[in-house]
Short mmCIF file of C-alpha atoms and ligand atoms in Angstrom, two decimals:
data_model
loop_
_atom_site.label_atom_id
_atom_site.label_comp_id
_atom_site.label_asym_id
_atom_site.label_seq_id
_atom_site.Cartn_x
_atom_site.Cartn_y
_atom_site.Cartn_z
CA UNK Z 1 2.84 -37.36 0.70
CA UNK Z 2 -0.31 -35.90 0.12
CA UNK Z 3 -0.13 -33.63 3.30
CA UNK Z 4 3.02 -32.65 2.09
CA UNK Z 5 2.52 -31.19 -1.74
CA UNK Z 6 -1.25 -30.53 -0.93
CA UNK Z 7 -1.84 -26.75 -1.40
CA UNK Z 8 -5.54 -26.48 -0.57
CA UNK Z 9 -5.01 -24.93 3.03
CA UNK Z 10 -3.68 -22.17 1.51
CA UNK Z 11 -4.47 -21.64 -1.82
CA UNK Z 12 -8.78 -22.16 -1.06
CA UNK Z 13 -8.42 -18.49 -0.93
CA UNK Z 14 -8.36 -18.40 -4.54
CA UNK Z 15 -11.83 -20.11 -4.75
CA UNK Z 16 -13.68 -17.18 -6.52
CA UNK Z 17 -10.96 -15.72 -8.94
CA UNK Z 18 -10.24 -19.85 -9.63
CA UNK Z 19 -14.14 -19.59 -10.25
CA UNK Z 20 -14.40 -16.44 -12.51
CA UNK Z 21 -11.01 -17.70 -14.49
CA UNK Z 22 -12.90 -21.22 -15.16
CA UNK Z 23 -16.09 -19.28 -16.17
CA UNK Z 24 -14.51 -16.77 -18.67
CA UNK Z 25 -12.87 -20.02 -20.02
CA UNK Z 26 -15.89 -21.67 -20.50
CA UNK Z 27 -17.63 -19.32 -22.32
CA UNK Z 28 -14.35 -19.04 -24.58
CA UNK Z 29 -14.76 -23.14 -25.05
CA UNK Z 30 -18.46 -22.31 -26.08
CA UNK Z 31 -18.36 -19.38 -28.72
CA UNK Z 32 -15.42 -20.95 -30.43
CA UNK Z 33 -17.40 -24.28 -30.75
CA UNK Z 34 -14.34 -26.34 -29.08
CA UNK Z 35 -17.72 -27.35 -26.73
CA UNK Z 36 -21.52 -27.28 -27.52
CA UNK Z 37 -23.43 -24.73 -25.92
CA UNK Z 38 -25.27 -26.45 -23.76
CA UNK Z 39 -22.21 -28.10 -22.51
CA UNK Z 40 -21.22 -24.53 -21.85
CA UNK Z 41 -24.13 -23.19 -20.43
CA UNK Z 42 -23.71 -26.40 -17.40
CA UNK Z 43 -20.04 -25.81 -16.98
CA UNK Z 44 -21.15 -21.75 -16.26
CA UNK Z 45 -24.11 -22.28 -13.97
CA UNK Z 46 -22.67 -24.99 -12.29
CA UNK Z 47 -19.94 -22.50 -11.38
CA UNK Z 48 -22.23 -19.62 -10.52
CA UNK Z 49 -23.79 -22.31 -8.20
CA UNK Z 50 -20.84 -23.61 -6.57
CA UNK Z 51 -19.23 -20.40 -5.87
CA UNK Z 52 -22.24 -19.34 -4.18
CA UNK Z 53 -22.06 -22.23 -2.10
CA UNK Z 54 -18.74 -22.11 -1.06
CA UNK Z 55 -19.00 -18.24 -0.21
CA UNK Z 56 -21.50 -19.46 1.91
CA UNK Z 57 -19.19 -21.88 3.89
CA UNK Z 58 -21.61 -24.64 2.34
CA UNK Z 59 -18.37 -27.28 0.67
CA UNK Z 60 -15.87 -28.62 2.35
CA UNK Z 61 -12.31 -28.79 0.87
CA UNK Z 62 -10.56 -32.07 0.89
CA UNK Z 63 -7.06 -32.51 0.67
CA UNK Z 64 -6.55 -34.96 -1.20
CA UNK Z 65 -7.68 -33.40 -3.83
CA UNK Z 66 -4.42 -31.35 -3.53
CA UNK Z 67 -5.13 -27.85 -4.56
CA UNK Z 68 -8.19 -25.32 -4.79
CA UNK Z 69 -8.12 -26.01 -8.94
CA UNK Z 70 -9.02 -29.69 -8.45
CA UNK Z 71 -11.42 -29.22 -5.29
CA UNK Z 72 -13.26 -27.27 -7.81
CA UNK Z 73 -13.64 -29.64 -10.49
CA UNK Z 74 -14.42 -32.36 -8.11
CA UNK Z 75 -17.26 -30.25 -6.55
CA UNK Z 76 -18.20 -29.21 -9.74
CA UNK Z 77 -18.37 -32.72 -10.87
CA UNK Z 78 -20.74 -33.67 -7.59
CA UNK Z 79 -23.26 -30.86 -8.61
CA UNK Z 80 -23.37 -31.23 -12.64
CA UNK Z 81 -22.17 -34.53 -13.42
CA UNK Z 82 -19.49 -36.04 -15.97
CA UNK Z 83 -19.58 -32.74 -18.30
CA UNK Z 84 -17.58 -31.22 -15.18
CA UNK Z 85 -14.43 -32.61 -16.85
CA UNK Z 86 -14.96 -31.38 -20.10
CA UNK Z 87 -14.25 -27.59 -17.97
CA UNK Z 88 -10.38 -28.49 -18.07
CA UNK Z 89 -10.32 -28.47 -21.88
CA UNK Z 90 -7.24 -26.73 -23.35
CA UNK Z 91 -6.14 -25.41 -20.01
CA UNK Z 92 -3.89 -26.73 -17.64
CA UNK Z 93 -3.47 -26.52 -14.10
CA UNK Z 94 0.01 -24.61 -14.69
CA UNK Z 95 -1.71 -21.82 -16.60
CA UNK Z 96 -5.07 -21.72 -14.37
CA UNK Z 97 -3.08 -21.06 -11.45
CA UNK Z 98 -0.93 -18.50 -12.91
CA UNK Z 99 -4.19 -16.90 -14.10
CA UNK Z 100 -5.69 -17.02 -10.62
CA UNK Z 101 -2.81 -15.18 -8.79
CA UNK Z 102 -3.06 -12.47 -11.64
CA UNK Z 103 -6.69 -12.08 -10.77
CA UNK Z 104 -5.95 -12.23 -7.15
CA UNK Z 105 -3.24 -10.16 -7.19
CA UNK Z 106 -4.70 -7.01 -8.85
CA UNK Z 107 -7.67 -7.06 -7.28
CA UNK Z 108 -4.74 -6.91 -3.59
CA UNK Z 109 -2.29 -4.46 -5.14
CA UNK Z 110 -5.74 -2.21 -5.86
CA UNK Z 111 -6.83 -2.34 -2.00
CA UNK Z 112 -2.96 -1.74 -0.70
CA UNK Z 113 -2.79 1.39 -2.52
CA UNK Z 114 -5.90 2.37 -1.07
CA UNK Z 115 -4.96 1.74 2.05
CA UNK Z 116 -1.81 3.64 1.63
CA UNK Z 117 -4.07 6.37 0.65
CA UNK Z 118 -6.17 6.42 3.93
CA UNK Z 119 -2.52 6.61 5.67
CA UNK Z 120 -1.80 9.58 3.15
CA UNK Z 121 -4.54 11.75 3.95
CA UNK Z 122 -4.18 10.51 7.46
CA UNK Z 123 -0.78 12.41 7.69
CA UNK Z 124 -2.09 15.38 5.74
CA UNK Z 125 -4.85 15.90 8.15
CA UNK Z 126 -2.84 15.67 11.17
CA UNK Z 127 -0.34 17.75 9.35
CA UNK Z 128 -2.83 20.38 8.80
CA UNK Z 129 -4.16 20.06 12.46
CA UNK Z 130 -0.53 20.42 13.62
CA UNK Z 131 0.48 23.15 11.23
CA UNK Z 132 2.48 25.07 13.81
CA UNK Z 133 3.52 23.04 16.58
CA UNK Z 134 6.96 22.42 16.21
CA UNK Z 135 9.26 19.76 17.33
CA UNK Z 136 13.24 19.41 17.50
CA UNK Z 137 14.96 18.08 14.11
CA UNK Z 138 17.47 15.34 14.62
CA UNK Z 139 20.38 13.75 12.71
CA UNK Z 140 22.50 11.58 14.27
CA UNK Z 141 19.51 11.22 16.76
CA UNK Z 142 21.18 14.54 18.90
CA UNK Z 143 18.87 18.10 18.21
CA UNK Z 144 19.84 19.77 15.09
CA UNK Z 145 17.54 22.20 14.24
CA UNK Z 146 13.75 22.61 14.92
CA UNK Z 147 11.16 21.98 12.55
CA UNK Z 148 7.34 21.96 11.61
CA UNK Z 149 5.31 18.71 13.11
CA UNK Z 150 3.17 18.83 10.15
CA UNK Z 151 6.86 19.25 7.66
CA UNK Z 152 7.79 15.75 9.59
CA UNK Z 153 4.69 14.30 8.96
CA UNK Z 154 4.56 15.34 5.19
CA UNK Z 155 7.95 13.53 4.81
CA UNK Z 156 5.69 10.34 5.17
CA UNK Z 157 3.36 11.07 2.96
CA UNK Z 158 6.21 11.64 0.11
CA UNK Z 159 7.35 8.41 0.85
CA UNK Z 160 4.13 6.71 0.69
CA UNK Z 161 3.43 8.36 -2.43
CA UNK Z 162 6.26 6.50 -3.82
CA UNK Z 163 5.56 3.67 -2.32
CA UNK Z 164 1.72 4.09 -3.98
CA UNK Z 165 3.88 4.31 -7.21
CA UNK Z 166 5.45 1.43 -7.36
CA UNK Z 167 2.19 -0.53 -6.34
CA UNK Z 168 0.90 0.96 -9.60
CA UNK Z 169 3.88 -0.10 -11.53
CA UNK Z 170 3.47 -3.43 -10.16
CA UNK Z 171 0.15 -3.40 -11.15
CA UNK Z 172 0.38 -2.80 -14.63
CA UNK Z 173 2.94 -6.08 -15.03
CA UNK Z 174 0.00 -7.89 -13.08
CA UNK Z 175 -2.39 -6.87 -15.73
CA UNK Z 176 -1.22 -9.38 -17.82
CA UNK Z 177 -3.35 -12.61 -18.68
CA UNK Z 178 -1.31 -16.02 -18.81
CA UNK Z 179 -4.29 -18.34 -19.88
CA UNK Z 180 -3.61 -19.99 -23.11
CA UNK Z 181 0.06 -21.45 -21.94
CA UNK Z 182 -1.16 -24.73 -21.19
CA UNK Z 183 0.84 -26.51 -19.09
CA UNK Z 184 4.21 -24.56 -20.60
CA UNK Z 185 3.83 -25.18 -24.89
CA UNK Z 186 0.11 -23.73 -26.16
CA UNK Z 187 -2.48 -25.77 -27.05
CA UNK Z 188 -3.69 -28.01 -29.87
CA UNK Z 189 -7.53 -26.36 -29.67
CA UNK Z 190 -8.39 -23.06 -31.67
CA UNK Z 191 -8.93 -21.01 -28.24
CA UNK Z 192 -9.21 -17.52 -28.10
CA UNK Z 193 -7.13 -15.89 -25.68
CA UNK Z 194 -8.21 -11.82 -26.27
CA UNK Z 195 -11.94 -12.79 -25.62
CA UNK Z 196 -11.03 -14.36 -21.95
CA UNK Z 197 -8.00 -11.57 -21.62
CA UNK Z 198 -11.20 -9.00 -22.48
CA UNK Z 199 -13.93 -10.95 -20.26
CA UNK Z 200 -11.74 -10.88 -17.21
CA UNK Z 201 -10.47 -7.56 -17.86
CA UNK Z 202 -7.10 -7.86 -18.52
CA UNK Z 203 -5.15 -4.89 -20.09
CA UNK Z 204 -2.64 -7.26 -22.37
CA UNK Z 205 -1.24 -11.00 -22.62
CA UNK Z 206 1.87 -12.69 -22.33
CA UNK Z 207 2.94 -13.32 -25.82
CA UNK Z 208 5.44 -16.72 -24.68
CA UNK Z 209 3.32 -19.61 -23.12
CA UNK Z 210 6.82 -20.83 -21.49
CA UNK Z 211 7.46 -17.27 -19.52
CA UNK Z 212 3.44 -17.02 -19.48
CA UNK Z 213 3.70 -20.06 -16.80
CA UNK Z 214 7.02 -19.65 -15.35
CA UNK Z 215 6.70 -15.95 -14.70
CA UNK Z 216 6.42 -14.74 -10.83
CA UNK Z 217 8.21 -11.98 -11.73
CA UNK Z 218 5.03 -9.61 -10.37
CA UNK Z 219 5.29 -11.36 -7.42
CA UNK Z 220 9.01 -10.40 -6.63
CA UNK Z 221 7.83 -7.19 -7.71
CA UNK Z 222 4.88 -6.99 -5.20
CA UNK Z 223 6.79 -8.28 -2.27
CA UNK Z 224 9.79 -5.56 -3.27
CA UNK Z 225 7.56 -2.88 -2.89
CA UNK Z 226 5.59 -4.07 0.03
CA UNK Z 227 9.13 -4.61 2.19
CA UNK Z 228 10.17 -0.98 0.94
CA UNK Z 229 6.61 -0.08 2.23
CA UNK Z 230 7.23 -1.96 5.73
CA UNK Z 231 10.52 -0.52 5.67
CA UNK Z 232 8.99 3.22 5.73
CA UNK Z 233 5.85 2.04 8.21
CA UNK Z 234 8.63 0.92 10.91
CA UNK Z 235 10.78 4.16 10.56
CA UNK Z 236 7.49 6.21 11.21
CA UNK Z 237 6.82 3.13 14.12
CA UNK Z 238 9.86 3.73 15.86
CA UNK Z 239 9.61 7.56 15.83
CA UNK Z 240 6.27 6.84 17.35
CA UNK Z 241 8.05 4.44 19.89
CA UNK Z 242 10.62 6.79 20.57
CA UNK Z 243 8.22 10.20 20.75
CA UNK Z 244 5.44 8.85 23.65
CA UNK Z 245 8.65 7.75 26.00
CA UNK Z 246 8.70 9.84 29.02
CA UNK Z 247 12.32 10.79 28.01
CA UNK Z 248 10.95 12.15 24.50
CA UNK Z 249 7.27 12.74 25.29
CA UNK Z 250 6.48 14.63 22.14
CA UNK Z 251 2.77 13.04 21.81
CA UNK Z 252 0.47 10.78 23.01
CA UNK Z 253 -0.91 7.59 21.70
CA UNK Z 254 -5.06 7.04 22.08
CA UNK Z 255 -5.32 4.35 24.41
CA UNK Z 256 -6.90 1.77 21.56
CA UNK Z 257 -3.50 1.40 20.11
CA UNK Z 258 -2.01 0.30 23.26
CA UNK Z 259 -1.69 -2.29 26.14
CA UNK Z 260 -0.73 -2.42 29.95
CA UNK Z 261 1.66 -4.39 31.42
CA UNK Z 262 0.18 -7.48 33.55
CA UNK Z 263 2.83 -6.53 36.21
CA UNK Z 264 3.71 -2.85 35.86
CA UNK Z 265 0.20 -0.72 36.74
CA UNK Z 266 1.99 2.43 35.10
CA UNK Z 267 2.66 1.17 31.68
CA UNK Z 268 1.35 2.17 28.29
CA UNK Z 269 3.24 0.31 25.79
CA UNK Z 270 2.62 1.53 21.56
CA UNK Z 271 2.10 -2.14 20.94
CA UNK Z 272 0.99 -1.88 17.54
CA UNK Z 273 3.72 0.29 16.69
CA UNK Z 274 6.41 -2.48 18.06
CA UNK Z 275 4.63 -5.09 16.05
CA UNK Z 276 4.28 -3.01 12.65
CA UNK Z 277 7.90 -2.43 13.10
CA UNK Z 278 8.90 -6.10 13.95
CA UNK Z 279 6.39 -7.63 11.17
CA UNK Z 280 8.72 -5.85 8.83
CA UNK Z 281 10.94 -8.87 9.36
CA UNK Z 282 8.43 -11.23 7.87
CA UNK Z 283 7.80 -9.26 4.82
CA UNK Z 284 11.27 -9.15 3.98
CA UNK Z 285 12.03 -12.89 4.78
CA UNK Z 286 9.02 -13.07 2.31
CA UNK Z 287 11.02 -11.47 -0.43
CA UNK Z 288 14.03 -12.79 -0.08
CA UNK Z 289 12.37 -16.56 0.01
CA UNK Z 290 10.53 -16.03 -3.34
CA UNK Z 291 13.59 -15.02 -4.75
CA UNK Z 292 15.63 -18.08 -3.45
CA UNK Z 293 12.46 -19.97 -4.82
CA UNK Z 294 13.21 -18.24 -8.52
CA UNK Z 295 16.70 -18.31 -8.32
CA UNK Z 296 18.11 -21.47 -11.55
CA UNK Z 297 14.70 -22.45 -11.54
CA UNK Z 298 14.74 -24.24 -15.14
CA UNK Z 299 11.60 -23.26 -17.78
CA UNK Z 300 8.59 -24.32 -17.41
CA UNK Z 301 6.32 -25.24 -14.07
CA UNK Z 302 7.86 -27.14 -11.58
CA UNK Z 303 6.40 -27.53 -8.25
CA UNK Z 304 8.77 -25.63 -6.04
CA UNK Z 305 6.34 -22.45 -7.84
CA UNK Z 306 3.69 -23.61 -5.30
CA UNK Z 307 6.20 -21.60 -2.91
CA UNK Z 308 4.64 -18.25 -4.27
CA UNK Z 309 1.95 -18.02 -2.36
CA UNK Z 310 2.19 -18.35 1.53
CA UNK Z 311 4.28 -15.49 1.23
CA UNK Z 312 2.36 -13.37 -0.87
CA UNK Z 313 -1.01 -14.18 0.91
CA UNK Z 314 0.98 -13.57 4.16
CA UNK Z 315 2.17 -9.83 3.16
CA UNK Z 316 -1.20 -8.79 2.04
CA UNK Z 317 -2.31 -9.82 5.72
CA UNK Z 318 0.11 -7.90 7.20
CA UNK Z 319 0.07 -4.78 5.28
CA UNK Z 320 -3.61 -4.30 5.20
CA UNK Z 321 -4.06 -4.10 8.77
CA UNK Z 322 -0.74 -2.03 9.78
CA UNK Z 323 -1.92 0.47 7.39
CA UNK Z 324 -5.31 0.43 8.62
CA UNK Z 325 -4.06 1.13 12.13
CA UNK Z 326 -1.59 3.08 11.64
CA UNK Z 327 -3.92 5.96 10.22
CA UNK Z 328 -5.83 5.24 12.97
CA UNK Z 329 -2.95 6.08 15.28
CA UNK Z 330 -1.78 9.04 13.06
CA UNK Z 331 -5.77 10.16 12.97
CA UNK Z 332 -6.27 9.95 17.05
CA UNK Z 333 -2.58 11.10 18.67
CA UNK Z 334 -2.28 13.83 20.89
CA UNK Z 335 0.78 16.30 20.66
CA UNK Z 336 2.31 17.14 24.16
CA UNK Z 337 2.70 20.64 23.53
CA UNK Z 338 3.70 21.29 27.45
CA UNK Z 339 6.54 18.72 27.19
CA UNK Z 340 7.60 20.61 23.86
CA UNK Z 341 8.09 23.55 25.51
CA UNK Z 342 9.59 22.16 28.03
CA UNK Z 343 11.81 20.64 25.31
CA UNK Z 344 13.03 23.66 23.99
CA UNK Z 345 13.56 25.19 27.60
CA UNK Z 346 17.05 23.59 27.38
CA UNK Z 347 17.84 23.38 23.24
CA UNK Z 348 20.27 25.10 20.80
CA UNK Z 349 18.70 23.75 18.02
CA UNK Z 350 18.54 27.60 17.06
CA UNK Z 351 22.36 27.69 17.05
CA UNK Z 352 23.25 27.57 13.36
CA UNK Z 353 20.60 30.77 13.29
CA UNK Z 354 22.96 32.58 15.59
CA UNK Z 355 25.77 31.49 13.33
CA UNK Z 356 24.20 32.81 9.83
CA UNK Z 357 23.19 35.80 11.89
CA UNK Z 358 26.92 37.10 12.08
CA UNK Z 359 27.35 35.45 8.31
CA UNK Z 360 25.05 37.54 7.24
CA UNK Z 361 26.78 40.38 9.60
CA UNK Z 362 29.93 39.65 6.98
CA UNK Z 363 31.85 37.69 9.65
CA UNK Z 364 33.46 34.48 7.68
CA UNK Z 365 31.13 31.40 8.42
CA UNK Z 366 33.71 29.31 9.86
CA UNK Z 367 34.29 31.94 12.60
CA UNK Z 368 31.15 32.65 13.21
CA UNK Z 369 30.57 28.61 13.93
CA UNK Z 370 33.55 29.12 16.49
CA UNK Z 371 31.68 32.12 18.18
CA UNK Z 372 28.39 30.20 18.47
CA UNK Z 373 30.43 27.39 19.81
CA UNK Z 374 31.30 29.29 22.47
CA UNK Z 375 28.16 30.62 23.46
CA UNK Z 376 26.74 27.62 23.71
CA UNK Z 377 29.19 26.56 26.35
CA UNK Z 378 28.75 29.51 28.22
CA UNK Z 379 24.97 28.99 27.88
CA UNK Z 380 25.02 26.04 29.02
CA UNK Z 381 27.77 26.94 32.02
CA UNK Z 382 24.82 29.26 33.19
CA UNK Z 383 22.03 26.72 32.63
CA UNK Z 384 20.04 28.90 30.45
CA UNK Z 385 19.29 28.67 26.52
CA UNK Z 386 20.81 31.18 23.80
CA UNK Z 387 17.73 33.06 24.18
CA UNK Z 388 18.44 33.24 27.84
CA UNK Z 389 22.27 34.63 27.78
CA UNK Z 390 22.77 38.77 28.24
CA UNK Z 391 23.39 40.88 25.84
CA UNK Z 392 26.86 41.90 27.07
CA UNK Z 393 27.33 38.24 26.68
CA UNK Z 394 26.63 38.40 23.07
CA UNK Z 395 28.67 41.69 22.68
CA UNK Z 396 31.55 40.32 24.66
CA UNK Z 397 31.82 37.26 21.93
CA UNK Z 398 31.09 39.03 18.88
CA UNK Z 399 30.61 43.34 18.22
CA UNK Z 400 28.90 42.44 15.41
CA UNK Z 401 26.13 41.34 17.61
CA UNK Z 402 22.85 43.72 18.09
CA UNK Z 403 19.84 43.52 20.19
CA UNK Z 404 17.82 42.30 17.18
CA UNK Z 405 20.04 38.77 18.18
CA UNK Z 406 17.06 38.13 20.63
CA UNK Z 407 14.51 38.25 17.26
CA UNK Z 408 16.58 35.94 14.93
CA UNK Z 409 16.94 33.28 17.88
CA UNK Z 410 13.00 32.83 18.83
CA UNK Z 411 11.66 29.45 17.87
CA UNK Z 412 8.65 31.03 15.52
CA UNK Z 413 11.77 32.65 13.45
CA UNK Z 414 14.11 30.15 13.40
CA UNK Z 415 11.50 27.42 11.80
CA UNK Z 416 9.97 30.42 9.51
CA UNK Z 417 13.24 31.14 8.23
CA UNK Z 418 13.14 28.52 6.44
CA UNK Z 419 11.56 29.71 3.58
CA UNK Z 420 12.97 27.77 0.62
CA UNK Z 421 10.87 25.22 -1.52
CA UNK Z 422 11.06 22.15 0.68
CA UNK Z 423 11.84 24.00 3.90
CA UNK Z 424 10.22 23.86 7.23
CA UNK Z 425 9.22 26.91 7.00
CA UNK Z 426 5.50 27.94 7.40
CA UNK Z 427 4.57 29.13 3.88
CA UNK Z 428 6.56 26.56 2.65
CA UNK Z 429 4.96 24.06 4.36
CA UNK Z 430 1.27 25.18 3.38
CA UNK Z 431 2.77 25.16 -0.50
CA UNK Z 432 3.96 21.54 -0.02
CA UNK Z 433 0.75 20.80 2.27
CA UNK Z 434 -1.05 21.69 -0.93
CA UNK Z 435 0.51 19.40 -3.37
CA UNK Z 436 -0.35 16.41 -1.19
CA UNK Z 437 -4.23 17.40 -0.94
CA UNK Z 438 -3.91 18.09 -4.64
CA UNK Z 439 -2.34 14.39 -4.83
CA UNK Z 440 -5.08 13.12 -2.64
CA UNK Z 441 -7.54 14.91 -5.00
CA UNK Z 442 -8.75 17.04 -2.15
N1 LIG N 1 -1.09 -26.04 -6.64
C1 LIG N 1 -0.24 -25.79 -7.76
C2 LIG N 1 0.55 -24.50 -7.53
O1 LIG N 1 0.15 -23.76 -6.73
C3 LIG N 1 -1.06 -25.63 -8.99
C4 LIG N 1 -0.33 -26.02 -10.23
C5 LIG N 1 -0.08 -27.48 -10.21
N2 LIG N 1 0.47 -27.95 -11.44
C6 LIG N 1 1.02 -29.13 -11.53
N3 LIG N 1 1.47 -29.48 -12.68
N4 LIG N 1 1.11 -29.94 -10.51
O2 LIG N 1 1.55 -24.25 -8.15
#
């Protein structure tokens, strides 16, 4: 039984917010005379003291004493005596652990977005060093048309600024201070609950003591915004994956963020790519449990709210690092511009410029897609590219063609081409490269 509802092997990680939380209450219990001051005075030092010692791997946890809140108060007890007990005063377990996964969780949401930062300004640097390598567009995963490296690259950074965005929103509905609740009704003693809210630097308080310790609301909230966060880290993953194959072979990863094969002396496999992309699973499993968890859960505490917290603790582990090494990655790959080339050796990405080149020529756009279709096959009849067919080939499909065809098809003119806001194109792309340094603060 006790190994069973026990929390303390997870939640000991709360030690020093549990700490500060019991500290800022103390001092609360002191000024508004619901203790003496020297009664106060203990209960702080003998926290300052204990939370040195346990930073210093000097306590031992026990668990029967079931969760981090009353591994505290026995240890307390141990080191200042009886008055230990008078600490839990107006509080209750159900509103000091609410408290400490507000404190925990802002001070987590705060280094995520930083993190996602570092990945930011990973992608604009590379972006920048990049500027003018380009690489083949997809959709449907078959060449489209070709684009900027750096214009790829910046289409992660707009998604991790929204993902940087929600963090923040999240963060502001963390900022909320749920001492005071008791265990779900308020409390008999004439606490003050703007002095703690002010002490431990809280921007507001939940006005219902009932929601105050039922709420995980945040948490949801969190672990929404970390699996969208996942979701985008495994798209950019796989591209990774997919770009260092020999079939693709657009870039090359540094060899820190990959592994051999024990039997195959040739390999080089993007590990940490394939394992950002597969921990995605977890993250959402993690949402979609502390939903389940939530879902008719009747006012106030019940137990089952213990459930919060494996999953949040185990998010936080896995974002902080995949971010951390993915910039890394981003910071340290090498573009194949020799397999690019190669690439483009055998591409009509530039196709639908040969098609708005007769457009623009007056010839209806549907026709001119019928044209280009055609060239294409007869391009690729003579193994050669549409840069590489004659012109009587071009005159023979279309009089409307002239030798400035040759111009409008080269790769530099294609991507440039692009000029409007958003485009691949290069001035385009330094305008938009811009906004993200200016986002960055650079
Ligand atoms: N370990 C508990 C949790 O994480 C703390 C609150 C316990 N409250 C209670 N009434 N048993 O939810």
């Amino acid at each position: 039984m006790e190994e069973y509802t026990s929390s303390i092997r997870f939640d000991q990680r709360l030690a020093a917010v549990d700490i500060r939380g019991s500290i800022a209450h103390a001092r609360m219990l002191g000024r508004q005379g619901i203790l003496d001051a020297a009664e106060a005075d203990a209960l702080v030092s003998g926290l300052q003291a204990l939370l040195q010692d346990i930073e210093a791997g000097r306590v031992s946890f026990r668990v029967e004493d079931e969760d981090i809140h009353m591994n505290v108060e026995r240890l307390l007890h141990e080191r200042i005596g009886p008055v230990a007990g008078k600490l839990h005063t107006a509080r209750s377990r159900n509103d000091q652990v609410a408290l400490d996964m507000h404190l925990y969780m802002k001070q987590a949401i705060a280094e995520v977005m930083a993190k996602v930062r570092e990945l930011q300004a990973a992608l604009v640097e590379a972006a920048e060093r990049h500027l003018d390598v380009i690489i083949p567009g997809y959709t449907h995963l078959q060449r489209a048309q070709p684009v900027r490296l750096a214009h790829h690259l910046l289409a992660y950074f707009w998604m991790l600024e929204r993902d940087h965005a929600r963090f923040a929103d999240t963060l502001r509905r963390t900022d909320m201070m749920p001492l005071g609740a008791g265990a779900l009704a308020g409390t008999t003693f004439p606490i003050d609950r703007v002095q703690v809210a002010e002490e431990l630097g809280f921007a507001s308080l939940y006005e219902n003591s009932l929601d105050a310790v039922s709420d995980r609301d945040y948490l949801i909230e969190f672990l929404a915004a970390a699996s969208i966060l996942m979701m985008h880290l495994s798209r950019l993953a796989e591209e990774f994956i997919l770009w260092t194959s020999e079939e693709f072979s657009f870039i090359e990863l540094a060899d820190a963020y990959c592994t051999g094969s024990s039997m195959m002396p040739q390999k080089k496999n993007p590990d940490v790519a394939e394992l950002v992309r597969g921990k995605t699973g977890r993250v959402y499993g993690h949402l979609i449990g502390l939903l389940t968890v939530l879902k008719g859960l009747p006012l106030a505490y019940n137990k089952d709210l213990q459930e919060d917290k494996e999953g949040v603790f185990d998010t936080i582990d896995t974002l902080l690092p995949a971010l951390t090494l993915f910039a890394g990655m981003v910071r340290t790959m090498r573009v194949r511009e020799d397999r690019l080339a190669e690439a483009f050796a055998r591409d009509f990405s530039n196709a639908t410029d040969v098609a708005d080149y007769l457009a623009r020529k007056g010839v209806p756009f549907r026709e001119a897609h019928a044209v280009v279709g055609r060239l294409v096959l007869e391009a690729i009849r003579r193994g050669t590219n549409l840069a590489g067919l004659p012109f009587e080939v071009y005159q023979a499909a279309s009089d409307r063609f002239a030798p400035d065809i040759y111009e409008a098809v080269a790769l530099e003119r294609v991507v440039d081409a692009r000029t409007s806001r958003g485009g691949t194109g290069r001035e385009a792309v330094l305008a938009q490269l811009n906004m993200a340094k200016a986002v960055l603060g650079e």
